[in-house]
Short mmCIF file of C-alpha atoms in Angstrom, two decimals:
data_model
loop_
_atom_site.label_atom_id
_atom_site.label_comp_id
_atom_site.label_asym_id
_atom_site.label_seq_id
_atom_site.Cartn_x
_atom_site.Cartn_y
_atom_site.Cartn_z
CA UNK A 322 -1.97 -0.07 -22.38
CA UNK A 323 -2.14 -3.69 -21.17
CA UNK A 324 -4.58 -4.79 -18.25
CA UNK A 325 -1.29 -4.94 -15.90
CA UNK A 326 -0.08 -1.67 -16.71
CA UNK A 327 -3.55 -0.60 -16.45
CA UNK A 328 -3.81 -2.01 -13.01
CA UNK A 329 -0.44 -0.82 -11.70
CA UNK A 330 -1.08 2.57 -12.81
CA UNK A 331 -4.49 2.70 -10.99
CA UNK A 332 -3.03 1.10 -7.80
CA UNK A 333 -0.29 3.47 -7.69
CA UNK A 334 -2.96 6.62 -7.35
CA UNK A 335 -3.67 5.22 -4.05
CA UNK A 336 -2.33 7.07 -0.81
CA UNK A 337 0.97 5.73 0.07
CA UNK A 338 1.30 3.28 -2.99
CA UNK A 339 4.47 4.24 -5.08
CA UNK A 340 4.99 2.55 -8.60
CA UNK A 341 7.24 -0.38 -6.91
CA UNK A 342 4.58 -1.25 -4.55
CA UNK A 343 1.83 -0.94 -7.23
CA UNK A 344 3.70 -3.72 -9.01
CA UNK A 345 4.26 -5.92 -6.05
CA UNK A 346 0.64 -5.65 -5.16
CA UNK A 347 -0.41 -6.38 -8.81
CA UNK A 348 1.94 -9.63 -9.16
CA UNK A 349 0.24 -10.61 -5.99
CA UNK A 350 -3.14 -10.32 -7.28
CA UNK A 351 -2.38 -12.20 -10.39
CA UNK A 352 -1.23 -15.24 -8.06
CA UNK A 353 -3.83 -15.11 -5.37
CA UNK A 354 -7.05 -16.60 -4.47
CA UNK A 355 -9.49 -15.56 -7.36
CA UNK A 356 -12.60 -15.41 -4.90
CA UNK A 357 -10.55 -12.82 -2.93
CA UNK A 358 -9.70 -10.40 -5.80
CA UNK A 359 -13.43 -10.49 -6.97
CA UNK A 360 -14.82 -9.74 -3.39
CA UNK A 361 -12.08 -6.96 -2.99
CA UNK A 362 -12.91 -5.54 -6.40
CA UNK A 363 -16.44 -5.28 -5.49
CA UNK A 364 -15.48 -3.93 -2.09
CA UNK A 365 -13.68 -0.87 -3.89
CA UNK A 366 -16.31 -0.49 -6.52
CA UNK A 367 -19.22 -0.19 -4.33
CA UNK A 368 -17.67 1.57 -1.27
CA UNK A 369 -19.18 4.73 -2.06
CA UNK A 370 -22.74 3.60 -2.44
CA UNK A 371 -22.42 1.99 1.15
CA UNK A 372 -20.40 4.25 3.13
CA UNK A 373 -21.39 8.24 2.93
CA UNK A 374 -20.97 11.11 5.28
CA UNK A 375 -23.99 11.31 8.00
CA UNK A 376 -26.16 14.21 7.08
CA UNK A 377 -26.18 15.59 11.12
CA UNK A 378 -22.25 15.09 11.76
CA UNK A 379 -20.51 14.47 8.72
CA UNK A 380 -18.80 11.10 9.90
CA UNK A 381 -18.73 8.01 7.71
CA UNK A 382 -21.77 5.94 8.23
CA UNK A 383 -23.77 3.23 6.29
CA UNK A 384 -27.21 4.53 7.41
CA UNK A 385 -28.38 8.25 7.85
CA UNK A 386 -28.40 9.71 10.23
CA UNK A 387 -25.30 7.70 11.56
CA UNK A 388 -25.55 5.33 14.61
CA UNK A 389 -23.80 8.10 16.96
CA UNK A 390 -26.04 10.94 16.17
CA UNK A 391 -29.01 8.27 16.68
CA UNK A 392 -27.76 6.88 19.94
CA UNK A 393 -29.82 8.46 22.75
CA UNK A 394 -27.70 6.95 25.38
CA UNK A 395 -24.89 9.28 24.35
CA UNK A 396 -24.27 12.56 26.40
CA UNK A 397 -26.02 14.98 24.41
CA UNK A 398 -24.39 17.98 26.23
CA UNK A 399 -20.92 17.57 24.69
CA UNK A 400 -20.02 18.26 21.31
CA UNK A 401 -16.74 17.18 19.82
CA UNK A 402 -15.31 19.15 16.79
CA UNK A 403 -12.80 17.14 14.34
CA UNK A 404 -11.37 17.75 11.02
CA UNK A 405 -12.07 14.46 9.55
CA UNK A 406 -14.48 11.51 9.41
CA UNK A 407 -11.52 8.91 10.41
CA UNK A 408 -10.86 11.20 13.44
CA UNK A 409 -14.41 10.14 14.83
CA UNK A 410 -13.44 6.42 14.39
CA UNK A 411 -9.97 6.90 15.69
CA UNK A 412 -11.70 8.83 19.14
CA UNK A 413 -14.48 6.27 19.34
CA UNK A 414 -11.85 3.27 19.37
CA UNK A 415 -10.33 5.20 22.45
CA UNK A 416 -13.60 4.57 24.28
CA UNK A 417 -12.96 7.77 26.04
CA UNK A 418 -15.71 9.80 24.74
CA UNK A 419 -19.40 9.40 24.85
CA UNK A 420 -20.82 12.68 23.47
CA UNK A 421 -21.67 13.75 19.92
CA UNK A 422 -19.34 14.59 17.04
CA UNK A 423 -19.39 17.21 14.34
CA UNK A 424 -16.97 16.92 11.56
CA UNK A 425 -15.62 20.03 9.92
CA UNK A 426 -14.23 18.56 6.59
CA UNK A 427 -10.64 19.76 7.06
CA UNK A 428 -8.83 22.57 8.64
CA UNK A 429 -8.36 26.32 7.98
CA UNK A 430 -5.29 26.63 5.56
CA UNK A 431 -4.99 29.83 3.70
CA UNK A 432 -1.81 28.35 1.93
CA UNK A 433 -4.08 25.45 0.64
CA UNK A 434 -6.72 27.75 -0.28
CA UNK A 435 -9.06 26.39 2.60
CA UNK A 436 -11.09 29.09 4.39
CA UNK A 437 -13.73 28.99 7.08
CA UNK A 438 -16.44 29.12 4.18
CA UNK A 439 -15.13 25.66 3.02
CA UNK A 440 -15.86 24.02 6.24
CA UNK A 441 -19.02 23.16 7.92
CA UNK A 442 -19.01 25.86 10.38
CA UNK A 443 -22.45 27.36 9.53
CA UNK A 444 -23.90 23.81 10.12
CA UNK A 445 -21.97 23.51 13.39
CA UNK A 446 -23.20 26.86 14.73
CA UNK A 447 -26.87 25.77 13.71
CA UNK A 448 -26.31 22.24 15.81
CA UNK A 449 -24.86 24.35 18.78
CA UNK A 450 -27.66 26.81 18.69
CA UNK A 451 -30.22 24.15 18.33
CA UNK A 452 -28.89 21.48 20.91
CA UNK A 453 -28.63 21.34 24.32
CA UNK A 454 -24.52 21.21 24.42
CA UNK A 455 -22.78 22.75 27.69
CA UNK A 456 -19.29 21.77 26.37
CA UNK A 457 -17.84 22.06 22.83
CA UNK A 458 -14.52 20.10 22.71
CA UNK A 459 -12.04 21.11 19.98
CA UNK A 460 -10.18 18.07 18.66
CA UNK A 461 -8.53 19.39 15.67
CA UNK A 462 -4.90 18.32 15.12
CA UNK A 463 -1.95 19.79 17.14
CA UNK A 464 -0.73 21.44 13.81
CA UNK A 465 -0.62 25.02 12.62
CA UNK A 466 -3.98 24.47 10.56
CA UNK A 467 -5.46 22.72 13.54
CA UNK A 468 -4.64 25.58 15.88
CA UNK A 469 -5.99 28.14 13.45
CA UNK A 470 -9.02 26.53 13.27
CA UNK A 471 -9.43 25.98 17.12
CA UNK A 472 -8.77 29.60 17.54
CA UNK A 473 -11.52 30.41 14.98
CA UNK A 474 -14.13 28.25 16.50
CA UNK A 475 -13.39 29.91 19.92
CA UNK A 476 -13.67 33.24 17.96
CA UNK A 477 -17.05 32.48 16.65
CA UNK A 478 -18.52 31.23 19.92
CA UNK A 479 -17.08 34.05 22.01
CA UNK A 480 -20.62 35.34 22.44
CA UNK A 481 -21.70 31.99 23.92
CA UNK A 482 -20.58 32.40 27.81
CA UNK A 483 -22.83 29.78 28.88
CA UNK A 484 -20.62 27.00 26.54
CA UNK A 485 -17.45 25.65 28.04
CA UNK A 486 -15.10 25.41 25.28
CA UNK A 487 -12.22 23.03 25.63
CA UNK A 488 -9.26 21.45 23.80
CA UNK A 489 -7.60 18.17 23.70
CA UNK A 490 -4.22 18.28 25.73
CA UNK A 491 -1.17 18.34 23.75
CA UNK A 492 2.19 16.95 25.50
CA UNK A 493 4.28 13.79 25.46
CA UNK A 494 2.91 10.76 23.80
CA UNK A 495 2.25 8.05 26.58
CA UNK A 496 5.27 5.30 26.38
CA UNK A 497 7.06 7.98 24.56
CA UNK A 498 10.47 8.90 25.59
CA UNK A 499 11.51 12.48 26.58
CA UNK A 500 14.83 12.22 24.74
CA UNK A 501 13.05 11.48 21.38
CA UNK A 502 10.39 14.06 21.92
CA UNK A 503 10.48 17.18 19.38
CA UNK A 504 11.17 20.56 20.92
CA UNK A 505 7.92 21.80 20.21
CA UNK A 506 6.09 19.07 21.70
CA UNK A 507 8.39 19.22 24.93
CA UNK A 508 7.66 23.05 25.05
CA UNK A 509 4.02 22.47 24.87
CA UNK A 510 3.99 19.79 27.43
CA UNK A 511 5.97 22.20 29.73
CA UNK A 512 3.80 24.97 29.50
CA UNK A 513 0.65 22.72 29.79
CA UNK A 514 2.00 21.06 33.01
CA UNK A 515 -0.55 19.82 35.53
CA UNK A 516 -0.58 19.63 39.20
CA UNK A 517 0.50 16.21 40.09
CA UNK B 391 -18.98 -6.39 9.96
CA UNK B 392 -19.61 -3.28 8.13
CA UNK B 393 -18.58 -2.46 4.34
CA UNK B 394 -15.96 -0.21 5.67
CA UNK B 395 -14.36 -2.70 7.86
CA UNK B 396 -14.79 -5.46 5.35
CA UNK B 397 -12.82 -3.33 2.74
CA UNK B 398 -10.14 -2.38 5.10
CA UNK B 399 -9.75 -6.00 6.35
CA UNK B 400 -9.46 -7.17 2.36
CA UNK B 401 -7.03 -4.28 1.87
CA UNK B 402 -4.90 -5.38 4.86
CA UNK B 403 -4.29 -8.87 3.10
CA UNK B 404 -2.52 -6.91 0.39
CA UNK B 405 1.50 -7.33 0.35
CA UNK B 406 3.14 -4.37 2.19
CA UNK B 407 -0.23 -2.90 3.66
CA UNK B 408 -1.01 -3.09 7.19
CA UNK B 409 -4.01 -2.23 9.13
CA UNK B 410 -3.24 1.63 9.08
CA UNK B 411 -2.41 1.98 5.48
CA UNK B 412 -5.42 -0.17 4.82
CA UNK B 413 -7.72 2.25 6.70
CA UNK B 414 -5.90 5.17 4.87
CA UNK B 415 -6.58 3.89 1.46
CA UNK B 416 -10.46 3.06 2.61
CA UNK B 417 -10.87 6.57 3.66
CA UNK B 418 -9.28 8.01 0.43
CA UNK B 419 -11.44 5.47 -1.68
CA UNK B 420 -14.75 7.01 0.28
CA UNK B 421 -13.83 10.54 -0.87
CA UNK B 422 -12.28 10.00 -4.23
CA UNK B 423 -13.74 9.90 -7.96
CA UNK B 424 -16.45 7.09 -7.99
CA UNK B 425 -15.55 6.47 -11.55
CA UNK B 426 -11.96 5.67 -10.31
CA UNK B 427 -13.06 3.18 -7.84
CA UNK B 428 -15.25 1.47 -10.27
CA UNK B 429 -12.41 0.88 -12.66
CA UNK B 430 -9.94 0.09 -10.03
CA UNK B 431 -12.56 -2.62 -8.61
CA UNK B 432 -13.03 -3.94 -12.16
CA UNK B 433 -9.12 -4.20 -12.68
CA UNK B 434 -8.69 -5.96 -9.55
CA UNK B 435 -11.85 -8.50 -10.15
CA UNK B 436 -10.81 -9.29 -13.70
CA UNK B 437 -7.26 -9.08 -13.53
CA UNK B 438 -6.73 -13.28 -13.24
CA UNK B 439 -8.78 -13.48 -16.32
CA UNK B 440 -6.80 -11.08 -18.41
CA UNK B 441 -3.03 -11.96 -17.16
CA UNK B 442 -1.75 -15.44 -16.78
CA UNK B 443 1.48 -17.42 -17.19
CA UNK B 444 2.55 -18.10 -20.68
CA UNK B 445 2.28 -21.74 -21.37
CA UNK B 446 6.06 -21.86 -22.64
CA UNK B 447 8.01 -19.60 -20.67
CA UNK B 448 5.82 -19.00 -17.55
CA UNK B 449 6.04 -15.22 -17.65
CA UNK B 450 2.88 -13.23 -17.34
CA UNK B 451 0.92 -12.63 -20.55
CA UNK B 452 -2.30 -11.66 -22.21
CA UNK B 453 -1.84 -13.90 -25.10
CA UNK B 454 -0.65 -17.29 -25.04
CA UNK B 455 2.25 -17.79 -26.11
CA UNK B 456 3.40 -14.70 -24.86
CA UNK B 457 4.82 -12.01 -27.36
CA UNK B 458 8.51 -12.64 -26.09
CA UNK B 459 8.09 -16.61 -26.98
CA UNK B 460 6.59 -15.57 -30.26
CA UNK B 461 9.24 -12.60 -31.10
CA UNK B 462 11.16 -14.24 -33.78
CA UNK B 463 13.44 -11.40 -33.97
CA UNK B 464 14.89 -12.13 -30.49
CA UNK B 465 17.95 -14.53 -30.22
CA UNK B 466 16.95 -18.05 -29.70
CA UNK B 467 20.34 -19.25 -28.73
CA UNK B 468 20.38 -17.70 -25.31
CA UNK B 469 17.90 -18.71 -22.40
CA UNK B 470 17.70 -16.62 -19.24
CA UNK B 471 16.23 -18.73 -16.27
CA UNK B 472 14.73 -16.72 -13.70
CA UNK B 473 12.44 -17.30 -10.53
CA UNK B 474 9.36 -15.36 -11.00
CA UNK B 475 7.38 -13.82 -13.64
CA UNK B 476 8.12 -10.31 -12.50
CA UNK B 477 11.79 -10.91 -12.95
CA UNK B 478 11.17 -11.04 -16.80
CA UNK B 479 9.52 -7.81 -16.52
CA UNK B 480 12.53 -6.32 -14.69
CA UNK B 481 14.96 -7.66 -17.03
CA UNK B 482 13.21 -6.63 -20.04
CA UNK B 483 13.06 -2.95 -18.52
CA UNK B 484 17.11 -3.14 -18.66
CA UNK B 485 16.85 -3.48 -22.27
CA UNK B 486 20.04 -5.55 -21.86
CA UNK B 487 18.90 -9.09 -23.00
CA UNK B 488 17.58 -10.01 -26.42
CA UNK B 489 16.98 -13.76 -25.76
CA UNK B 490 14.10 -16.08 -24.39
CA UNK B 491 13.28 -16.80 -20.55
CA UNK B 492 12.24 -19.37 -18.24
CA UNK B 493 10.64 -18.80 -15.38
CA UNK B 494 11.15 -21.46 -12.53
CA UNK B 495 8.12 -20.49 -10.33
CA UNK B 496 10.46 -19.95 -7.37
CA UNK B 497 13.79 -21.16 -6.04
CA UNK B 498 14.60 -24.25 -4.07
CA UNK B 499 14.10 -23.84 -0.19
CA UNK B 500 14.09 -27.05 1.84
CA UNK B 501 13.02 -24.87 4.88
CA UNK B 502 9.86 -23.59 2.95
CA UNK B 503 9.14 -27.11 1.81
CA UNK B 504 10.09 -26.12 -2.00
CA UNK B 505 12.26 -28.75 -3.56
CA UNK B 506 13.18 -29.23 -7.45
CA UNK B 507 9.75 -31.10 -7.92
CA UNK B 508 8.00 -28.07 -7.07
CA UNK B 509 9.71 -26.03 -9.81
CA UNK B 510 9.50 -25.95 -13.70
CA UNK B 511 12.82 -27.86 -14.06
CA UNK B 512 11.26 -30.70 -16.23
CA UNK B 513 9.54 -28.02 -18.52
CA UNK B 514 13.03 -26.19 -18.76
CA UNK B 515 14.98 -29.28 -19.62
CA UNK B 516 12.47 -30.15 -22.32
CA UNK B 517 12.79 -26.77 -23.91
CA UNK B 518 16.64 -27.01 -23.87
CA UNK B 519 16.69 -30.32 -25.37
CA UNK B 520 14.32 -29.17 -28.28
CA UNK B 521 15.76 -25.60 -28.53
CA UNK B 522 18.75 -24.24 -30.24
CA UNK B 523 20.15 -22.85 -27.24
CA UNK B 524 23.89 -22.24 -26.79
CA UNK B 525 24.05 -20.22 -23.53
CA UNK B 526 22.11 -20.73 -20.39
CA UNK B 527 21.88 -17.53 -18.46
CA UNK B 528 21.08 -18.32 -14.69
CA UNK B 529 19.58 -15.05 -13.21
CA UNK B 530 18.19 -16.29 -9.74
CA UNK B 531 18.49 -13.96 -7.06
CA UNK B 532 21.71 -13.49 -4.95
CA UNK B 533 20.36 -15.35 -1.99
CA UNK B 534 21.10 -18.47 -0.32
CA UNK B 535 17.94 -19.90 -2.23
CA UNK B 536 19.08 -18.59 -5.53
CA UNK B 537 22.47 -19.80 -5.25
CA UNK B 538 21.26 -23.34 -4.25
CA UNK B 539 18.96 -23.32 -7.19
CA UNK B 540 21.69 -22.20 -9.54
CA UNK B 541 23.88 -24.96 -8.33
CA UNK B 542 20.97 -27.26 -9.03
CA UNK B 543 20.77 -26.01 -12.65
CA UNK B 544 24.62 -26.42 -13.33
CA UNK B 545 24.30 -29.92 -11.75
CA UNK B 546 21.37 -31.18 -14.04
CA UNK B 547 22.96 -29.69 -17.43
CA UNK B 548 26.53 -31.08 -16.50
CA UNK B 549 26.35 -33.45 -19.47
CA UNK B 550 25.57 -30.63 -21.80
CA UNK B 551 29.28 -29.71 -22.39
CA UNK B 552 27.98 -27.85 -25.89
CA UNK B 553 26.18 -25.29 -23.58
CA UNK B 554 27.88 -22.30 -21.86
CA UNK B 555 26.48 -21.54 -18.71
CA UNK B 556 26.45 -18.15 -17.10
CA UNK B 557 25.14 -16.48 -14.20
CA UNK B 558 24.43 -12.77 -13.46
CA UNK B 559 27.58 -11.02 -11.88
CA UNK B 560 26.95 -9.94 -7.99
CA UNK B 561 28.74 -7.02 -6.56
CA UNK B 562 28.47 -3.49 -5.98
CA UNK B 563 25.25 -1.75 -6.86
CA UNK B 564 25.89 0.81 -9.45
CA UNK B 565 25.56 4.42 -7.82
CA UNK B 566 26.16 2.42 -4.43
CA UNK B 567 28.65 3.47 -1.79
CA UNK B 568 31.49 1.14 -0.71
CA UNK B 569 31.11 2.47 2.87
CA UNK B 570 27.17 1.23 2.83
CA UNK B 571 27.98 -2.04 1.26
CA UNK B 572 27.22 -5.22 3.38
CA UNK B 573 30.15 -7.41 3.94
CA UNK B 574 29.07 -10.43 2.02
CA UNK B 575 28.30 -8.18 -1.25
CA UNK B 576 31.92 -6.65 -0.58
CA UNK B 577 33.65 -9.97 -0.42
CA UNK B 578 31.60 -11.29 -3.35
CA UNK B 579 32.88 -8.11 -5.58
CA UNK B 580 36.13 -8.73 -4.40
CA UNK B 581 36.47 -12.30 -5.14
CA UNK B 582 34.78 -11.65 -8.58
CA UNK B 583 37.03 -8.76 -9.53
CA UNK B 584 37.38 -8.00 -12.98
CA UNK B 585 40.57 -7.05 -15.28
CA UNK B 586 40.59 -3.42 -15.61
#
């Protein structure tokens, strides 16, 4: 296999990159600035040494514990449970949450062979029992797997009557159009309608 | 800037990769096989040392001259003129051409400031005058720039009455549907209709 074929084949293993895009990117790399290639190559080769999961919350970090877990100006009474590390970045960029996070590492999905034992529930329970949390905000995805996971969390926390357990609201996306909303989203936003 | 932001920003400079895809790829790289990252990183960092344009025809190669220019079993009476090195790979994969290639390095496009002096026409004329070519096949893209370039090639070769100058046929793509063909393609395929 030639260097070009090798590059195309490795690029095509990235998510969302098919063989055509991989070829296009490879041709671009042959013609582009050599210094940029060296830098991108180094970025990719070393990213796992530089970015890893926080030992407390599981979100991506470059120092352990992560800056969010270490930030004592954050509200330590709220814990937001998410499926994946990138969800922390997305929620942080919304600027609407100032508590702590816990990353499960996925959602319960029996069809994919992912049960509660494959996710970091034990660690979550330990954090909740040792912390001063008053509210647990479940921010799993609004999918079947995310719903199952949310129900499971409510179930394993049912003895903690002192905790408020909430879940992110589902409904019409802002800037969306009723006409283009799918039936299930519309039904959920009707069921969850709020006083105005 | 953190290592993750740096990686995302560099990935987003690749063609066809926006900020969202770049993030998705970066998250994937953090979790995937470390050996694969090292290999892909090295591929990208070293591709320009390994793959470069052939000094004769301009197509991508790992040895100079390229295997196509050096292959004496190929038909040296046919020269196929293309815009970009990747066009050589595409034409080669069709298996329908067994002559030699010449890569112009683009197409004439006054709006983008690309005139004939920016393309390898001088080298092309030298090859044609020194070679034993009987047919020049113009395989520029069926676009305005490609058409202009094709007309220019015909113009600069007009004194070579001994050469047959041809151009790739334009028309309906095989497997396509009349209903979905655009007007210009349809008009071209009508004008260029062939005896059946």
